[in-house]
Amino acid sequence: MLQSTEFLRRPVPEAASWMLTRFTRLITGAQARWLGCAPVPVQRIYFGNHNSHADFALIWASLPIDLRRTTRPVAGADYWDASALKRYIIHEVLHGVVIERSRENSSVDPVDIMAAAVHGGDSLIIFPEGTRNTTDELLLPIKSGIFHLAQQCPQVDLVPVWMDNLGRLLPKGEIVPVPLLCSIAFGTPLRLQPGEEKEAFLARIRNALLATRAAARPEEA
């Protein structure tokens, strides 16, 4: 677990963290809407819809500082370990959990790596679609990883997060974001129920994301 005192010993990453938070809030104009829960200091797994590489930065920047210090984004090594700058941001600034998305490149199950971080006391930011959604559909099919993570961490709440316009802010393949008004909403937490089957749980995950979207857009109801 990343203790808050570690930040005091890391002045440069702490300053970079502050700048990243301010920049993300400025360029997105997003104000966090806590619709189904409050931003309280409890361990959670935040799961969101995934449209761009800016997604986890917005979720992370939307948390109060005491929550950011113990919340780690889960990121793919193929992208975030590809350059020195990206490695610095994900490892030193965000203290991310970097995983190999292809089992061919790793002998360790990514779910085990995420579960170890949770068992160490950290909260996580994950994207259960598994990859960025560049289609016209609201969501891609939900992958089974979140089910297996919930099995290993049944005591931790999973909080749905819905974001709009991030795909247009930082489209796939782009590295410079375009200022654009975005939105982010945090929904009602859920947990894996005893005896719940995988497909039923994945359906609940999908429905929780869509319900959070609907709650954030009452004018469309």
PDB file of C-alpha atoms in Angstrom:
ATOM      1  CA  MET A   1       0.000   0.000   0.000  1.00  0.00           C
ATOM      2  CA  LEU A   2       1.255   3.470  -0.834  1.00  0.00           C
ATOM      3  CA  GLN A   3       1.306   5.380   2.446  1.00  0.00           C
ATOM      4  CA  SER A   4       0.700   9.129   2.483  1.00  0.00           C
ATOM      5  CA  THR A   5       4.084   9.667   4.160  1.00  0.00           C
ATOM      6  CA  GLU A   6       5.797   8.294   1.062  1.00  0.00           C
ATOM      7  CA  PHE A   7       4.586  11.321  -0.872  1.00  0.00           C
ATOM      8  CA  LEU A   8       6.451  13.578   1.556  1.00  0.00           C
ATOM      9  CA  ARG A   9       9.663  11.793   0.618  1.00  0.00           C
ATOM     10  CA  ARG A  10       8.949  12.159  -3.096  1.00  0.00           C
ATOM     11  CA  PRO A  11       8.666  15.924  -3.748  1.00  0.00           C
ATOM     12  CA  VAL A  12       9.108  15.780  -7.536  1.00  0.00           C
ATOM     13  CA  PRO A  13       6.450  13.088  -8.166  1.00  0.00           C
ATOM     14  CA  GLU A  14       4.179  14.870  -5.677  1.00  0.00           C
ATOM     15  CA  ALA A  15       4.510  18.114  -7.625  1.00  0.00           C
ATOM     16  CA  ALA A  16       3.914  16.249 -10.882  1.00  0.00           C
ATOM     17  CA  SER A  17       0.836  14.652  -9.329  1.00  0.00           C
ATOM     18  CA  TRP A  18      -0.533  18.072  -8.381  1.00  0.00           C
ATOM     19  CA  MET A  19       0.094  19.417 -11.881  1.00  0.00           C
ATOM     20  CA  LEU A  20      -1.511  16.381 -13.539  1.00  0.00           C
ATOM     21  CA  THR A  21      -4.589  16.769 -11.349  1.00  0.00           C
ATOM     22  CA  ARG A  22      -4.914  20.479 -12.133  1.00  0.00           C
ATOM     23  CA  PHE A  23      -4.293  19.954 -15.841  1.00  0.00           C
ATOM     24  CA  THR A  24      -6.854  17.147 -16.070  1.00  0.00           C
ATOM     25  CA  ARG A  25      -9.506  19.178 -14.296  1.00  0.00           C
ATOM     26  CA  LEU A  26      -8.747  22.238 -16.419  1.00  0.00           C
ATOM     27  CA  ILE A  27      -8.780  20.520 -19.801  1.00  0.00           C
ATOM     28  CA  THR A  28     -11.910  18.448 -19.104  1.00  0.00           C
ATOM     29  CA  GLY A  29     -13.871  20.993 -17.092  1.00  0.00           C
ATOM     30  CA  ALA A  30     -15.373  18.001 -15.291  1.00  0.00           C
ATOM     31  CA  GLN A  31     -16.926  18.227 -11.846  1.00  0.00           C
ATOM     32  CA  ALA A  32     -17.298  14.878 -10.105  1.00  0.00           C
ATOM     33  CA  ARG A  33     -20.907  13.918  -9.372  1.00  0.00           C
ATOM     34  CA  TRP A  34     -21.235  11.407  -6.555  1.00  0.00           C
ATOM     35  CA  LEU A  35     -24.695  10.034  -7.284  1.00  0.00           C
ATOM     36  CA  GLY A  36     -24.655   6.650  -5.556  1.00  0.00           C
ATOM     37  CA  CYS A  37     -21.991   7.037  -2.890  1.00  0.00           C
ATOM     38  CA  ALA A  38     -19.828   9.647  -1.177  1.00  0.00           C
ATOM     39  CA  PRO A  39     -16.054  10.203  -1.592  1.00  0.00           C
ATOM     40  CA  VAL A  40     -15.208   8.707   1.781  1.00  0.00           C
ATOM     41  CA  PRO A  41     -11.837   7.161   2.717  1.00  0.00           C
ATOM     42  CA  VAL A  42     -12.721   3.493   2.308  1.00  0.00           C
ATOM     43  CA  GLN A  43     -11.108   0.924   0.054  1.00  0.00           C
ATOM     44  CA  ARG A  44     -12.857   0.555  -3.300  1.00  0.00           C
ATOM     45  CA  ILE A  45     -12.470  -0.740  -6.830  1.00  0.00           C
ATOM     46  CA  TYR A  46     -13.636   1.940  -9.257  1.00  0.00           C
ATOM     47  CA  PHE A  47     -14.691   0.527 -12.638  1.00  0.00           C
ATOM     48  CA  GLY A  48     -15.472   2.778 -15.576  1.00  0.00           C
ATOM     49  CA  ASN A  49     -16.395   2.862 -19.232  1.00  0.00           C
ATOM     50  CA  HIS A  50     -13.286   3.141 -21.384  1.00  0.00           C
ATOM     51  CA  ASN A  51     -12.939   5.498 -24.339  1.00  0.00           C
ATOM     52  CA  SER A  52      -9.422   6.954 -24.122  1.00  0.00           C
ATOM     53  CA  HIS A  53      -6.096   6.916 -22.297  1.00  0.00           C
ATOM     54  CA  ALA A  54      -7.340   9.961 -20.369  1.00  0.00           C
ATOM     55  CA  ASP A  55     -10.059   7.950 -18.614  1.00  0.00           C
ATOM     56  CA  PHE A  56      -8.155   6.845 -15.549  1.00  0.00           C
ATOM     57  CA  ALA A  57      -6.522  10.270 -15.196  1.00  0.00           C
ATOM     58  CA  LEU A  58      -9.989  11.827 -14.922  1.00  0.00           C
ATOM     59  CA  ILE A  59     -11.209   9.280 -12.372  1.00  0.00           C
ATOM     60  CA  TRP A  60      -8.024   9.676 -10.343  1.00  0.00           C
ATOM     61  CA  ALA A  61      -8.072  13.486 -10.537  1.00  0.00           C
ATOM     62  CA  SER A  62     -11.734  13.540  -9.483  1.00  0.00           C
ATOM     63  CA  LEU A  63     -10.959  11.896  -6.152  1.00  0.00           C
ATOM     64  CA  PRO A  64     -10.111  13.937  -3.039  1.00  0.00           C
ATOM     65  CA  ILE A  65      -6.386  14.026  -2.330  1.00  0.00           C
ATOM     66  CA  ASP A  66      -6.572  11.546   0.554  1.00  0.00           C
ATOM     67  CA  LEU A  67      -8.228   9.014  -1.747  1.00  0.00           C
ATOM     68  CA  ARG A  68      -5.816   9.644  -4.629  1.00  0.00           C
ATOM     69  CA  ARG A  69      -2.907   8.718  -2.409  1.00  0.00           C
ATOM     70  CA  THR A  70      -4.139   5.157  -2.018  1.00  0.00           C
ATOM     71  CA  THR A  71      -5.905   4.675  -5.365  1.00  0.00           C
ATOM     72  CA  ARG A  72      -3.938   3.056  -8.179  1.00  0.00           C
ATOM     73  CA  PRO A  73      -4.942   2.889 -11.847  1.00  0.00           C
ATOM     74  CA  VAL A  74      -4.481  -0.467 -13.561  1.00  0.00           C
ATOM     75  CA  ALA A  75      -2.704   0.076 -16.879  1.00  0.00           C
ATOM     76  CA  GLY A  76      -1.418  -1.987 -19.785  1.00  0.00           C
ATOM     77  CA  ALA A  77       2.351  -2.388 -19.977  1.00  0.00           C
ATOM     78  CA  ASP A  78       2.278  -2.375 -23.787  1.00  0.00           C
ATOM     79  CA  TYR A  79       1.287   1.304 -23.766  1.00  0.00           C
ATOM     80  CA  TRP A  80       2.543   2.754 -20.494  1.00  0.00           C
ATOM     81  CA  ASP A  81       5.991   1.144 -20.507  1.00  0.00           C
ATOM     82  CA  ALA A  82       6.604   2.198 -24.124  1.00  0.00           C
ATOM     83  CA  SER A  83       8.502   5.413 -23.321  1.00  0.00           C
ATOM     84  CA  ALA A  84      10.418   7.008 -20.462  1.00  0.00           C
ATOM     85  CA  LEU A  85       7.795   9.729 -19.967  1.00  0.00           C
ATOM     86  CA  LYS A  86       4.897   7.276 -19.833  1.00  0.00           C
ATOM     87  CA  ARG A  87       6.836   5.032 -17.436  1.00  0.00           C
ATOM     88  CA  TYR A  88       7.525   7.994 -15.163  1.00  0.00           C
ATOM     89  CA  ILE A  89       3.871   9.062 -15.124  1.00  0.00           C
ATOM     90  CA  ILE A  90       2.426   5.627 -14.455  1.00  0.00           C
ATOM     91  CA  HIS A  91       5.046   4.363 -11.998  1.00  0.00           C
ATOM     92  CA  GLU A  92       6.240   7.474 -10.153  1.00  0.00           C
ATOM     93  CA  VAL A  93       3.327   9.908 -10.375  1.00  0.00           C
ATOM     94  CA  LEU A  94       0.282   7.629 -10.372  1.00  0.00           C
ATOM     95  CA  HIS A  95       1.869   4.582  -8.718  1.00  0.00           C
ATOM     96  CA  GLY A  96      -0.099   2.464 -11.169  1.00  0.00           C
ATOM     97  CA  VAL A  97      -0.502  -1.290 -11.275  1.00  0.00           C
ATOM     98  CA  VAL A  98       1.016  -2.175 -14.640  1.00  0.00           C
ATOM     99  CA  ILE A  99      -0.023  -5.488 -16.141  1.00  0.00           C
ATOM    100  CA  GLU A 100       0.717  -7.481 -19.271  1.00  0.00           C
ATOM    101  CA  ARG A 101      -2.577  -7.752 -21.118  1.00  0.00           C
ATOM    102  CA  SER A 102      -1.313 -10.708 -23.151  1.00  0.00           C
ATOM    103  CA  ARG A 103      -0.702 -13.901 -21.193  1.00  0.00           C
ATOM    104  CA  GLU A 104       1.999 -14.723 -23.757  1.00  0.00           C
ATOM    105  CA  ASN A 105       4.140 -11.945 -22.256  1.00  0.00           C
ATOM    106  CA  SER A 106       3.634 -12.879 -18.607  1.00  0.00           C
ATOM    107  CA  SER A 107       3.515 -16.007 -16.504  1.00  0.00           C
ATOM    108  CA  VAL A 108       1.535 -14.168 -13.812  1.00  0.00           C
ATOM    109  CA  ASP A 109      -2.236 -13.796 -14.004  1.00  0.00           C
ATOM    110  CA  PRO A 110      -3.072 -10.053 -14.163  1.00  0.00           C
ATOM    111  CA  VAL A 111      -5.985 -10.648 -11.783  1.00  0.00           C
ATOM    112  CA  ASP A 112      -3.550 -11.973  -9.172  1.00  0.00           C
ATOM    113  CA  ILE A 113      -1.475  -8.795  -9.514  1.00  0.00           C
ATOM    114  CA  MET A 114      -4.550  -6.605  -9.027  1.00  0.00           C
ATOM    115  CA  ALA A 115      -5.783  -8.697  -6.112  1.00  0.00           C
ATOM    116  CA  ALA A 116      -2.386  -8.422  -4.422  1.00  0.00           C
ATOM    117  CA  ALA A 117      -2.631  -4.626  -4.588  1.00  0.00           C
ATOM    118  CA  VAL A 118      -6.112  -4.739  -3.047  1.00  0.00           C
ATOM    119  CA  HIS A 119      -4.982  -7.130  -0.321  1.00  0.00           C
ATOM    120  CA  GLY A 120      -2.163  -4.686   0.382  1.00  0.00           C
ATOM    121  CA  GLY A 121      -4.730  -1.999   1.163  1.00  0.00           C
ATOM    122  CA  ASP A 122      -4.926  -0.069  -2.105  1.00  0.00           C
ATOM    123  CA  SER A 123      -7.989   0.957  -4.077  1.00  0.00           C
ATOM    124  CA  LEU A 124      -7.957   0.391  -7.846  1.00  0.00           C
ATOM    125  CA  ILE A 125      -9.232   1.994 -11.038  1.00  0.00           C
ATOM    126  CA  ILE A 126     -10.084  -0.578 -13.705  1.00  0.00           C
ATOM    127  CA  PHE A 127     -11.892  -0.774 -17.036  1.00  0.00           C
ATOM    128  CA  PRO A 128     -13.868  -4.019 -17.370  1.00  0.00           C
ATOM    129  CA  GLU A 129     -14.333  -3.697 -21.138  1.00  0.00           C
ATOM    130  CA  GLY A 130     -10.629  -4.529 -21.363  1.00  0.00           C
ATOM    131  CA  THR A 131      -9.864  -2.106 -24.193  1.00  0.00           C
ATOM    132  CA  ARG A 132     -10.963   1.312 -25.409  1.00  0.00           C
ATOM    133  CA  ASN A 133     -14.371   1.496 -27.019  1.00  0.00           C
ATOM    134  CA  THR A 134     -14.068   3.171 -30.423  1.00  0.00           C
ATOM    135  CA  THR A 135     -17.456   1.943 -31.667  1.00  0.00           C
ATOM    136  CA  ASP A 136     -20.850   3.640 -31.614  1.00  0.00           C
ATOM    137  CA  GLU A 137     -22.022   1.277 -28.874  1.00  0.00           C
ATOM    138  CA  LEU A 138     -22.230   2.591 -25.316  1.00  0.00           C
ATOM    139  CA  LEU A 139     -20.199  -0.339 -23.999  1.00  0.00           C
ATOM    140  CA  LEU A 140     -18.152  -3.226 -25.306  1.00  0.00           C
ATOM    141  CA  PRO A 141     -18.786  -6.685 -23.820  1.00  0.00           C
ATOM    142  CA  ILE A 142     -17.632  -6.865 -20.201  1.00  0.00           C
ATOM    143  CA  LYS A 143     -14.607  -9.142 -19.773  1.00  0.00           C
ATOM    144  CA  SER A 144     -14.458 -11.796 -17.076  1.00  0.00           C
ATOM    145  CA  GLY A 145     -11.487 -10.258 -15.241  1.00  0.00           C
ATOM    146  CA  ILE A 146     -13.671  -8.138 -12.952  1.00  0.00           C
ATOM    147  CA  PHE A 147     -15.590 -11.256 -11.902  1.00  0.00           C
ATOM    148  CA  HIS A 148     -12.402 -13.073 -10.926  1.00  0.00           C
ATOM    149  CA  LEU A 149     -11.119  -9.971  -9.124  1.00  0.00           C
ATOM    150  CA  ALA A 150     -14.386  -9.716  -7.181  1.00  0.00           C
ATOM    151  CA  GLN A 151     -14.038 -13.388  -6.240  1.00  0.00           C
ATOM    152  CA  GLN A 152     -10.623 -12.686  -4.718  1.00  0.00           C
ATOM    153  CA  CYS A 153     -11.725  -9.422  -3.062  1.00  0.00           C
ATOM    154  CA  PRO A 154     -15.337 -10.012  -1.939  1.00  0.00           C
ATOM    155  CA  GLN A 155     -15.042  -7.531   0.940  1.00  0.00           C
ATOM    156  CA  VAL A 156     -14.369  -4.512  -1.302  1.00  0.00           C
ATOM    157  CA  ASP A 157     -17.091  -2.366  -2.889  1.00  0.00           C
ATOM    158  CA  LEU A 158     -17.030  -1.962  -6.659  1.00  0.00           C
ATOM    159  CA  VAL A 159     -18.094   1.544  -7.711  1.00  0.00           C
ATOM    160  CA  PRO A 160     -19.335   2.195 -11.272  1.00  0.00           C
ATOM    161  CA  VAL A 161     -18.031   5.344 -12.949  1.00  0.00           C
ATOM    162  CA  TRP A 162     -19.468   6.816 -16.138  1.00  0.00           C
ATOM    163  CA  MET A 163     -17.569   9.357 -18.242  1.00  0.00           C
ATOM    164  CA  ASP A 164     -18.686  11.252 -21.327  1.00  0.00           C
ATOM    165  CA  ASN A 165     -16.634  12.895 -24.109  1.00  0.00           C
ATOM    166  CA  LEU A 166     -13.257  11.450 -23.107  1.00  0.00           C
ATOM    167  CA  GLY A 167     -12.986   9.653 -26.449  1.00  0.00           C
ATOM    168  CA  ARG A 168     -13.202  13.010 -28.207  1.00  0.00           C
ATOM    169  CA  LEU A 169     -10.842  14.684 -25.744  1.00  0.00           C
ATOM    170  CA  LEU A 170      -8.031  12.207 -26.436  1.00  0.00           C
ATOM    171  CA  PRO A 171      -8.926   9.983 -29.416  1.00  0.00           C
ATOM    172  CA  LYS A 172      -7.138   6.691 -29.977  1.00  0.00           C
ATOM    173  CA  GLY A 173      -3.680   7.278 -31.431  1.00  0.00           C
ATOM    174  CA  GLU A 174      -3.441  10.892 -30.265  1.00  0.00           C
ATOM    175  CA  ILE A 175      -1.086  12.145 -27.559  1.00  0.00           C
ATOM    176  CA  VAL A 176      -2.168  15.788 -27.239  1.00  0.00           C
ATOM    177  CA  PRO A 177      -5.616  16.290 -25.670  1.00  0.00           C
ATOM    178  CA  VAL A 178      -8.119  18.730 -27.138  1.00  0.00           C
ATOM    179  CA  PRO A 179      -9.898  20.882 -24.501  1.00  0.00           C
ATOM    180  CA  LEU A 180     -13.478  19.658 -24.299  1.00  0.00           C
ATOM    181  CA  LEU A 181     -16.161  19.709 -21.624  1.00  0.00           C
ATOM    182  CA  CYS A 182     -16.399  16.223 -20.131  1.00  0.00           C
ATOM    183  CA  SER A 183     -18.455  14.708 -17.339  1.00  0.00           C
ATOM    184  CA  ILE A 184     -17.911  12.047 -14.695  1.00  0.00           C
ATOM    185  CA  ALA A 185     -20.400  10.400 -12.347  1.00  0.00           C
ATOM    186  CA  PHE A 186     -19.904   7.853  -9.564  1.00  0.00           C
ATOM    187  CA  GLY A 187     -22.741   5.371  -9.090  1.00  0.00           C
ATOM    188  CA  THR A 188     -24.005   2.930  -6.486  1.00  0.00           C
ATOM    189  CA  PRO A 189     -21.459   0.385  -5.167  1.00  0.00           C
ATOM    190  CA  LEU A 190     -22.003  -3.329  -5.589  1.00  0.00           C
ATOM    191  CA  ARG A 191     -20.361  -6.587  -4.562  1.00  0.00           C
ATOM    192  CA  LEU A 192     -20.293 -10.146  -5.823  1.00  0.00           C
ATOM    193  CA  GLN A 193     -23.126 -12.033  -4.132  1.00  0.00           C
ATOM    194  CA  PRO A 194     -22.569 -15.491  -2.600  1.00  0.00           C
ATOM    195  CA  GLY A 195     -23.094 -18.115  -5.271  1.00  0.00           C
ATOM    196  CA  GLU A 196     -23.556 -15.551  -8.038  1.00  0.00           C
ATOM    197  CA  GLU A 197     -22.666 -16.913 -11.469  1.00  0.00           C
ATOM    198  CA  LYS A 198     -20.201 -15.145 -13.741  1.00  0.00           C
ATOM    199  CA  GLU A 199     -22.641 -14.156 -16.479  1.00  0.00           C
ATOM    200  CA  ALA A 200     -25.149 -12.767 -13.985  1.00  0.00           C
ATOM    201  CA  PHE A 201     -22.432 -10.721 -12.299  1.00  0.00           C
ATOM    202  CA  LEU A 202     -21.081  -9.360 -15.580  1.00  0.00           C
ATOM    203  CA  ALA A 203     -24.619  -8.347 -16.519  1.00  0.00           C
ATOM    204  CA  ARG A 204     -24.908  -6.467 -13.214  1.00  0.00           C
ATOM    205  CA  ILE A 205     -21.615  -4.700 -13.914  1.00  0.00           C
ATOM    206  CA  ARG A 206     -22.860  -3.606 -17.318  1.00  0.00           C
ATOM    207  CA  ASN A 207     -26.217  -2.518 -15.929  1.00  0.00           C
ATOM    208  CA  ALA A 208     -24.532  -0.578 -13.115  1.00  0.00           C
ATOM    209  CA  LEU A 209     -22.515   1.421 -15.639  1.00  0.00           C
ATOM    210  CA  LEU A 210     -25.568   2.142 -17.769  1.00  0.00           C
ATOM    211  CA  ALA A 211     -27.612   3.053 -14.683  1.00  0.00           C
ATOM    212  CA  THR A 212     -24.928   5.531 -13.640  1.00  0.00           C
ATOM    213  CA  ARG A 213     -25.026   7.048 -17.112  1.00  0.00           C
ATOM    214  CA  ALA A 214     -28.815   7.336 -16.915  1.00  0.00           C
ATOM    215  CA  ALA A 215     -28.674   8.921 -13.453  1.00  0.00           C
ATOM    216  CA  ALA A 216     -26.205  11.493 -14.753  1.00  0.00           C
ATOM    217  CA  ARG A 217     -28.530  12.318 -17.666  1.00  0.00           C
ATOM    218  CA  PRO A 218     -32.009  12.698 -16.142  1.00  0.00           C
ATOM    219  CA  GLU A 219     -33.093  14.853 -19.081  1.00  0.00           C
ATOM    220  CA  GLU A 220     -32.903  11.765 -21.326  1.00  0.00           C
ATOM    221  CA  ALA A 221     -35.105   9.608 -19.109  1.00  0.00           C
TER     222      ALA A 221
END
